[in-house]
JSON list of C-alpha atoms in Angstrom, two decimals:
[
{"chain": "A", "resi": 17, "resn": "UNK", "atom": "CA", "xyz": [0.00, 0.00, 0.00]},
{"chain": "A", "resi": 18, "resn": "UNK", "atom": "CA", "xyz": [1.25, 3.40, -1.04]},
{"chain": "A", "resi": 19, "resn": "UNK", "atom": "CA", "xyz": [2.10, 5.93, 2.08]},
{"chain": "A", "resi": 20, "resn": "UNK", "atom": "CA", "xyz": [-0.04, 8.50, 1.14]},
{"chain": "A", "resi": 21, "resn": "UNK", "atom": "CA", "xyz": [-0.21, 12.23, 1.58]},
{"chain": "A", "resi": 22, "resn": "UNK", "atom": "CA", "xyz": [-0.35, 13.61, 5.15]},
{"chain": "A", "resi": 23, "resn": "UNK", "atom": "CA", "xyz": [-2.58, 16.75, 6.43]},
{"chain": "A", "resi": 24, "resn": "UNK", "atom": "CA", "xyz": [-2.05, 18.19, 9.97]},
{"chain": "A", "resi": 25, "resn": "UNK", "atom": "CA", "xyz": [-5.38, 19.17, 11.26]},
{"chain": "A", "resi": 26, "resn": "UNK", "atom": "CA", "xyz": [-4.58, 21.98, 13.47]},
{"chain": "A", "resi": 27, "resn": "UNK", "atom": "CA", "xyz": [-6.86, 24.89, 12.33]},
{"chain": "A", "resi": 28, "resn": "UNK", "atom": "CA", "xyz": [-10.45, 25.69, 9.95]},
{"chain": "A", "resi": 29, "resn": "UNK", "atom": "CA", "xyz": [-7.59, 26.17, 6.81]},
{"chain": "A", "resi": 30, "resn": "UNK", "atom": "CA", "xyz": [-6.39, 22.60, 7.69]},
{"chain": "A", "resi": 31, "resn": "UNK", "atom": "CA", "xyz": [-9.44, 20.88, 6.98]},
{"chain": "A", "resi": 32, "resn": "UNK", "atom": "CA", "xyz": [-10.09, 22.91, 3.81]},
{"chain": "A", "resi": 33, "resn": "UNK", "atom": "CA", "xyz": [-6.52, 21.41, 3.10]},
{"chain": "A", "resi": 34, "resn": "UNK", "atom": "CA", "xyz": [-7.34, 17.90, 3.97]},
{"chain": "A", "resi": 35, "resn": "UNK", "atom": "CA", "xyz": [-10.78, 17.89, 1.66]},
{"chain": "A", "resi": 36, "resn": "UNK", "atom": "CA", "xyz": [-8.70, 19.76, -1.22]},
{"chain": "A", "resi": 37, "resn": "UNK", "atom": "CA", "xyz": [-6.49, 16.41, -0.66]},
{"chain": "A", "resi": 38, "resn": "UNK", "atom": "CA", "xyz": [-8.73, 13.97, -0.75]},
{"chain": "A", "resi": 39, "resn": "UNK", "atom": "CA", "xyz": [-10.91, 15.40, -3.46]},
{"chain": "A", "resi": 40, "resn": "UNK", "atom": "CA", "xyz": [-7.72, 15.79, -5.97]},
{"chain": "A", "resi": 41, "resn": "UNK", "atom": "CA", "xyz": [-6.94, 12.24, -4.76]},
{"chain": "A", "resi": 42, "resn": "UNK", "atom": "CA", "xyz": [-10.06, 10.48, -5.46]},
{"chain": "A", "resi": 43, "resn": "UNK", "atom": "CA", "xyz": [-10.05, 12.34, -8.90]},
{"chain": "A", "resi": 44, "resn": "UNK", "atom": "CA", "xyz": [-6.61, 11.61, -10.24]},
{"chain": "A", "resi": 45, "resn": "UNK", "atom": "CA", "xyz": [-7.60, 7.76, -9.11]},
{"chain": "A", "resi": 46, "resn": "UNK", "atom": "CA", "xyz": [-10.83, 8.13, -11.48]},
{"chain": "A", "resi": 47, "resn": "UNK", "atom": "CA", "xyz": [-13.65, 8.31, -8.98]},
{"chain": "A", "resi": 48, "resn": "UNK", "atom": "CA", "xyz": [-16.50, 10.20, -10.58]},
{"chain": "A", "resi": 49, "resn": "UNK", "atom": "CA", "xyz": [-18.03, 14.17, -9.42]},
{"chain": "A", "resi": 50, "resn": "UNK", "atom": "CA", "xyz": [-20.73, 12.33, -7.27]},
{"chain": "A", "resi": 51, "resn": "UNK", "atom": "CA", "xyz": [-18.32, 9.93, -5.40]},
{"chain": "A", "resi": 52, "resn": "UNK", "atom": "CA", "xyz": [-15.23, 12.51, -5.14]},
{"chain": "A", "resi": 53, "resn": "UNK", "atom": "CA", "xyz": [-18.28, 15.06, -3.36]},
{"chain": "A", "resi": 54, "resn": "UNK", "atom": "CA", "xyz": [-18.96, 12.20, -1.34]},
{"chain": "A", "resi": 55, "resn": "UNK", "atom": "CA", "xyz": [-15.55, 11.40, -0.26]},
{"chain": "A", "resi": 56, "resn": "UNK", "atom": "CA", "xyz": [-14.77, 14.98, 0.37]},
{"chain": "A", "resi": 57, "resn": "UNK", "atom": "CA", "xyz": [-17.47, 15.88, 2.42]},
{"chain": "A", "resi": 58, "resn": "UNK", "atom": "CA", "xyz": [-16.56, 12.98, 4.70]},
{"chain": "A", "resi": 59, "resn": "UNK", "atom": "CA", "xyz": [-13.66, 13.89, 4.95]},
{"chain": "A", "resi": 60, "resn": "UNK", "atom": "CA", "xyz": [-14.65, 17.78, 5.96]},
{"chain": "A", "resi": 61, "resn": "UNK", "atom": "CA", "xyz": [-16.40, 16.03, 9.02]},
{"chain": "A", "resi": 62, "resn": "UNK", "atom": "CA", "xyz": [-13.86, 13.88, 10.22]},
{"chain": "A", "resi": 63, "resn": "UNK", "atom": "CA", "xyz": [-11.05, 16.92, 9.93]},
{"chain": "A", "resi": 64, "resn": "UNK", "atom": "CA", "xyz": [-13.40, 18.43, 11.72]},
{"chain": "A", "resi": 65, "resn": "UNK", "atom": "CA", "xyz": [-14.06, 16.49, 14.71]},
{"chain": "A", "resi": 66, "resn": "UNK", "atom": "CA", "xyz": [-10.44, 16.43, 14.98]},
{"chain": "A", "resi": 67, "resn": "UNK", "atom": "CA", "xyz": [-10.04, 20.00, 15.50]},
{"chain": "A", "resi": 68, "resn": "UNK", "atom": "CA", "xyz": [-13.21, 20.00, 17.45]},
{"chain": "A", "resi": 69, "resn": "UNK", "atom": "CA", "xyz": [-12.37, 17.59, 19.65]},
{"chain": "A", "resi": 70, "resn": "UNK", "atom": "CA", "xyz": [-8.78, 16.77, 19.95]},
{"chain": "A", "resi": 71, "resn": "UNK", "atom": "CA", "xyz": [-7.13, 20.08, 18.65]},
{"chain": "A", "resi": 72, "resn": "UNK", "atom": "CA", "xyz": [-4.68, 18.33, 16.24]},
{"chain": "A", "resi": 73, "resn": "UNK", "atom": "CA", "xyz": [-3.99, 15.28, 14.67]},
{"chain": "A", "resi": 74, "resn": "UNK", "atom": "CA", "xyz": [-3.71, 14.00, 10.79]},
{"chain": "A", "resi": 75, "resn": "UNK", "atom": "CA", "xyz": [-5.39, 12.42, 8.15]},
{"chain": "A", "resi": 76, "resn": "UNK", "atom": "CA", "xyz": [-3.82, 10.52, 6.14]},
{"chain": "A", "resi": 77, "resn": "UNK", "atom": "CA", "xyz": [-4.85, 9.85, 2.05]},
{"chain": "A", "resi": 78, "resn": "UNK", "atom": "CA", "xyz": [-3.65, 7.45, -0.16]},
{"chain": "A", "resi": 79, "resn": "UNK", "atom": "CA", "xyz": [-4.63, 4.27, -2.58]},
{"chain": "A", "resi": 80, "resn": "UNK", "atom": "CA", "xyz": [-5.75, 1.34, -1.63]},
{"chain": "A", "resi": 81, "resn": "UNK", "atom": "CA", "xyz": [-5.80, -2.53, -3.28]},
{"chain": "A", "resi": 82, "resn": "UNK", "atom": "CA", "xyz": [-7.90, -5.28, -2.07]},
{"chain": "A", "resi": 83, "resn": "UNK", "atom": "CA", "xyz": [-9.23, -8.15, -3.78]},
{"chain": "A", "resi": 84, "resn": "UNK", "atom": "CA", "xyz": [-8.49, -7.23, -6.95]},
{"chain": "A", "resi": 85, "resn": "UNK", "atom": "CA", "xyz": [-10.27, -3.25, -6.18]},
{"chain": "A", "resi": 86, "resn": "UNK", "atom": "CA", "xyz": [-8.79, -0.05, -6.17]},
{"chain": "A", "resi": 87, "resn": "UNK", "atom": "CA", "xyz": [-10.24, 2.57, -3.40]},
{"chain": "A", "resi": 88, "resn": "UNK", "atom": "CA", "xyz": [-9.47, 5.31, -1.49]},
{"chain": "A", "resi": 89, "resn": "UNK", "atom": "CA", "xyz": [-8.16, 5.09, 2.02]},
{"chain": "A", "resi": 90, "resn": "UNK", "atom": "CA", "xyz": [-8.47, 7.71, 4.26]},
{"chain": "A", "resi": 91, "resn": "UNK", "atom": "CA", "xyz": [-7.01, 7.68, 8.11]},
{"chain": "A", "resi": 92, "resn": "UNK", "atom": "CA", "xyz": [-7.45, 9.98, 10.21]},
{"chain": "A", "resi": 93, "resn": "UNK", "atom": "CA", "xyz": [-5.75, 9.89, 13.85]},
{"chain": "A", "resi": 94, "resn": "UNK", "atom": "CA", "xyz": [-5.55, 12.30, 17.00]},
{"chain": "A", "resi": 95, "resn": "UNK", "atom": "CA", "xyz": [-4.52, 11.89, 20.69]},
{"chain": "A", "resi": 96, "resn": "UNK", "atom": "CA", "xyz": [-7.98, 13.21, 21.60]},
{"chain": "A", "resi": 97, "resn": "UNK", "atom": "CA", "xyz": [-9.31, 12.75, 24.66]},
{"chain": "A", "resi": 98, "resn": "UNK", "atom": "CA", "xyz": [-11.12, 9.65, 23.04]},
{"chain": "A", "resi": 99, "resn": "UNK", "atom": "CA", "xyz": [-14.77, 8.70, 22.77]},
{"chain": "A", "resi": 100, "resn": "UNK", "atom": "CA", "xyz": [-16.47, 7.29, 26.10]},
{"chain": "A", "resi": 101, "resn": "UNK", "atom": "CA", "xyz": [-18.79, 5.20, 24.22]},
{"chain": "A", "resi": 102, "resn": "UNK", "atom": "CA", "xyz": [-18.31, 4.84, 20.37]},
{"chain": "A", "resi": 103, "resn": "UNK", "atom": "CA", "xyz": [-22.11, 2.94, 19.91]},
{"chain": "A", "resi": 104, "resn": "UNK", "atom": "CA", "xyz": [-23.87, 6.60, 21.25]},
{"chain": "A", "resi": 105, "resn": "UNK", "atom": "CA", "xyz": [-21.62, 8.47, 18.76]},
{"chain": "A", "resi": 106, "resn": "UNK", "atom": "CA", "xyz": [-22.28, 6.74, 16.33]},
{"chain": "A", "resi": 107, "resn": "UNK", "atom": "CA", "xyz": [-26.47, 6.84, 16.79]},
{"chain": "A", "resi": 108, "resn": "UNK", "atom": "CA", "xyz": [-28.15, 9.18, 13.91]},
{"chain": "A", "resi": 109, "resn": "UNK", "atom": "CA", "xyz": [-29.01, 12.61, 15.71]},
{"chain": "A", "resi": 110, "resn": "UNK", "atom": "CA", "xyz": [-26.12, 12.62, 18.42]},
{"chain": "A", "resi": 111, "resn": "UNK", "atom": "CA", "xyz": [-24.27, 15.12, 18.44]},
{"chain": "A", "resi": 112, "resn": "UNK", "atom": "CA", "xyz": [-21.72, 16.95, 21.24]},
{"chain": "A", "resi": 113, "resn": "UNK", "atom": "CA", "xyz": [-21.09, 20.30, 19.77]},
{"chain": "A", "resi": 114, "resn": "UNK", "atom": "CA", "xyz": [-25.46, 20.96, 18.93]},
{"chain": "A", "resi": 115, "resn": "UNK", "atom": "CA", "xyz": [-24.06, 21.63, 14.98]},
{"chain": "A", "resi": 116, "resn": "UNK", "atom": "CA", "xyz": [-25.08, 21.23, 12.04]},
{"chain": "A", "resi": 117, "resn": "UNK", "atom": "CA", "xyz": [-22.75, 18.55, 11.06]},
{"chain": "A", "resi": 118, "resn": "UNK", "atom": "CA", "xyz": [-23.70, 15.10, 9.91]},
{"chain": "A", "resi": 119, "resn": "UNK", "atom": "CA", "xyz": [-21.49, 13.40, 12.37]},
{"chain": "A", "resi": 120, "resn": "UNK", "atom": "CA", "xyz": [-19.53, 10.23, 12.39]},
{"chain": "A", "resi": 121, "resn": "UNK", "atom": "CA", "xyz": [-22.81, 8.23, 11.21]},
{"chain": "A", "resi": 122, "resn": "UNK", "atom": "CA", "xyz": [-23.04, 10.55, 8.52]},
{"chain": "A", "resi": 123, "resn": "UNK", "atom": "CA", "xyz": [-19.86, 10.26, 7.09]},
{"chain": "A", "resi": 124, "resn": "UNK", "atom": "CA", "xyz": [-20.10, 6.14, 7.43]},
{"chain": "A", "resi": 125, "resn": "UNK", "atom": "CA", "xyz": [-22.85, 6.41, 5.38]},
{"chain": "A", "resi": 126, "resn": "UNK", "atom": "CA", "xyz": [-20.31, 8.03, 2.36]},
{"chain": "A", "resi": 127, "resn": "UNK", "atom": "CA", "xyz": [-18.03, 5.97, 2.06]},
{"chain": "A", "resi": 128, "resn": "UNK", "atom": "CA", "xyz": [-18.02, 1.90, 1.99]},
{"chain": "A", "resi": 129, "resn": "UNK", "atom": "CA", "xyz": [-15.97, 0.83, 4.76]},
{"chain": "A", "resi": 130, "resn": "UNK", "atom": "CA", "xyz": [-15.89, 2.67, 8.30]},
{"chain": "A", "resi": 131, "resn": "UNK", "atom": "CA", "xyz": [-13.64, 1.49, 11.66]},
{"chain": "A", "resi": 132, "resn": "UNK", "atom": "CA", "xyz": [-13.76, 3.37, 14.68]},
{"chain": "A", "resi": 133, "resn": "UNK", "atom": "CA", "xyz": [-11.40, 2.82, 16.94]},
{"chain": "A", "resi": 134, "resn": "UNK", "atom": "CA", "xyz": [-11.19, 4.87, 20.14]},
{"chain": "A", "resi": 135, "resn": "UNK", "atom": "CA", "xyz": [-9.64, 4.98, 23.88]},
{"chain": "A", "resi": 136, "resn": "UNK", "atom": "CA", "xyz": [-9.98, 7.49, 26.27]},
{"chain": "A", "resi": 137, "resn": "UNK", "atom": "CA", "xyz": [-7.50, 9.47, 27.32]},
{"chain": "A", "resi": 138, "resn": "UNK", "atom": "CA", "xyz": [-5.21, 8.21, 24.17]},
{"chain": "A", "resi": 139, "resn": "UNK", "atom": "CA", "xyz": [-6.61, 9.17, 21.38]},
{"chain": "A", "resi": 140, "resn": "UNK", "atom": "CA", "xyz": [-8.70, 8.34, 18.48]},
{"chain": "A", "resi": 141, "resn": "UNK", "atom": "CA", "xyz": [-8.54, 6.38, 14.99]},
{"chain": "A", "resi": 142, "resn": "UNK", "atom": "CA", "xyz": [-10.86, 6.30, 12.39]},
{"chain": "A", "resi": 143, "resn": "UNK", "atom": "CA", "xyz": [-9.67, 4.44, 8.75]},
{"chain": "A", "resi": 144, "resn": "UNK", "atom": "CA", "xyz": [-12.63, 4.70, 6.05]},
{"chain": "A", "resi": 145, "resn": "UNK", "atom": "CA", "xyz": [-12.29, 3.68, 2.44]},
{"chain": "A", "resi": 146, "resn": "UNK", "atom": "CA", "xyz": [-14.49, 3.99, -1.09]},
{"chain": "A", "resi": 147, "resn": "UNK", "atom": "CA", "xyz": [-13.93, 1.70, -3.69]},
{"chain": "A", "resi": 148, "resn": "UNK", "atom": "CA", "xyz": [-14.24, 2.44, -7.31]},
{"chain": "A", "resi": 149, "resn": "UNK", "atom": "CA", "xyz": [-16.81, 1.02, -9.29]}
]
């Protein structure tokens, strides 16, 4: 698997920068307008929780191979403060900071594979990938 191209989420510009990367990304792979909105938008709301939540951390884009497929993988990782219970976050409706946002369920829901992984007081991981058709 390739290493991918790295965004520090530290600021609002940052997650601009990280769904500028993934967009371009998904685009140069082949993914069509709908999916590469799709993928972008997800990963808006995961940059975001970062910098919501945990006040930095990356996310991570590159290509992905399985079975034959070619996707997008995107990983995004902080040292958060973690998530208590990951089954309430990831309920439709939930939501910590009363936005707007579409949350974590949200964003499952745009792409075709979504892990969570999460500890409190360590941090947070959260890999997601969309395969081409």
């Amino acid at each position: 698997m390739a290493p991918g191209k790295v965004a520090v989420i530290r600021s609002d510009l940052d997650i601009v920068i990280a769904r500028t990367l993934a967009r371009d990304t998904a685009k140069n792979m082949g993914f069509g307008a709908i999916d590469q909105a799709r993928i972008a938008t997800a990963v808006s709301e995961l940059a975001r929780n970062i910098f919501l939540y945990a006040g930095t951390g990356t996310v991570t884009v590159r290509e992905a191979e399985r079975a034959g497929r070619r996707g997008i993988e995107i990983v995004c990782e902080d040292q958060g403060p973690g998530i208590a219970n990951i089954d309430v976050v990831m309920q439709d409706g939930y939501s910590t900071s009363r936005g707007m946002g579409m949350g974590l369920p949200g964003a499952k829901r745009l792409m075709d594979d979504f892990e969570i992984r999460s500890q409190e007081g360590v941090g947070t991981t959260i890999v997601c990938r969309k395969w081409r058709m």
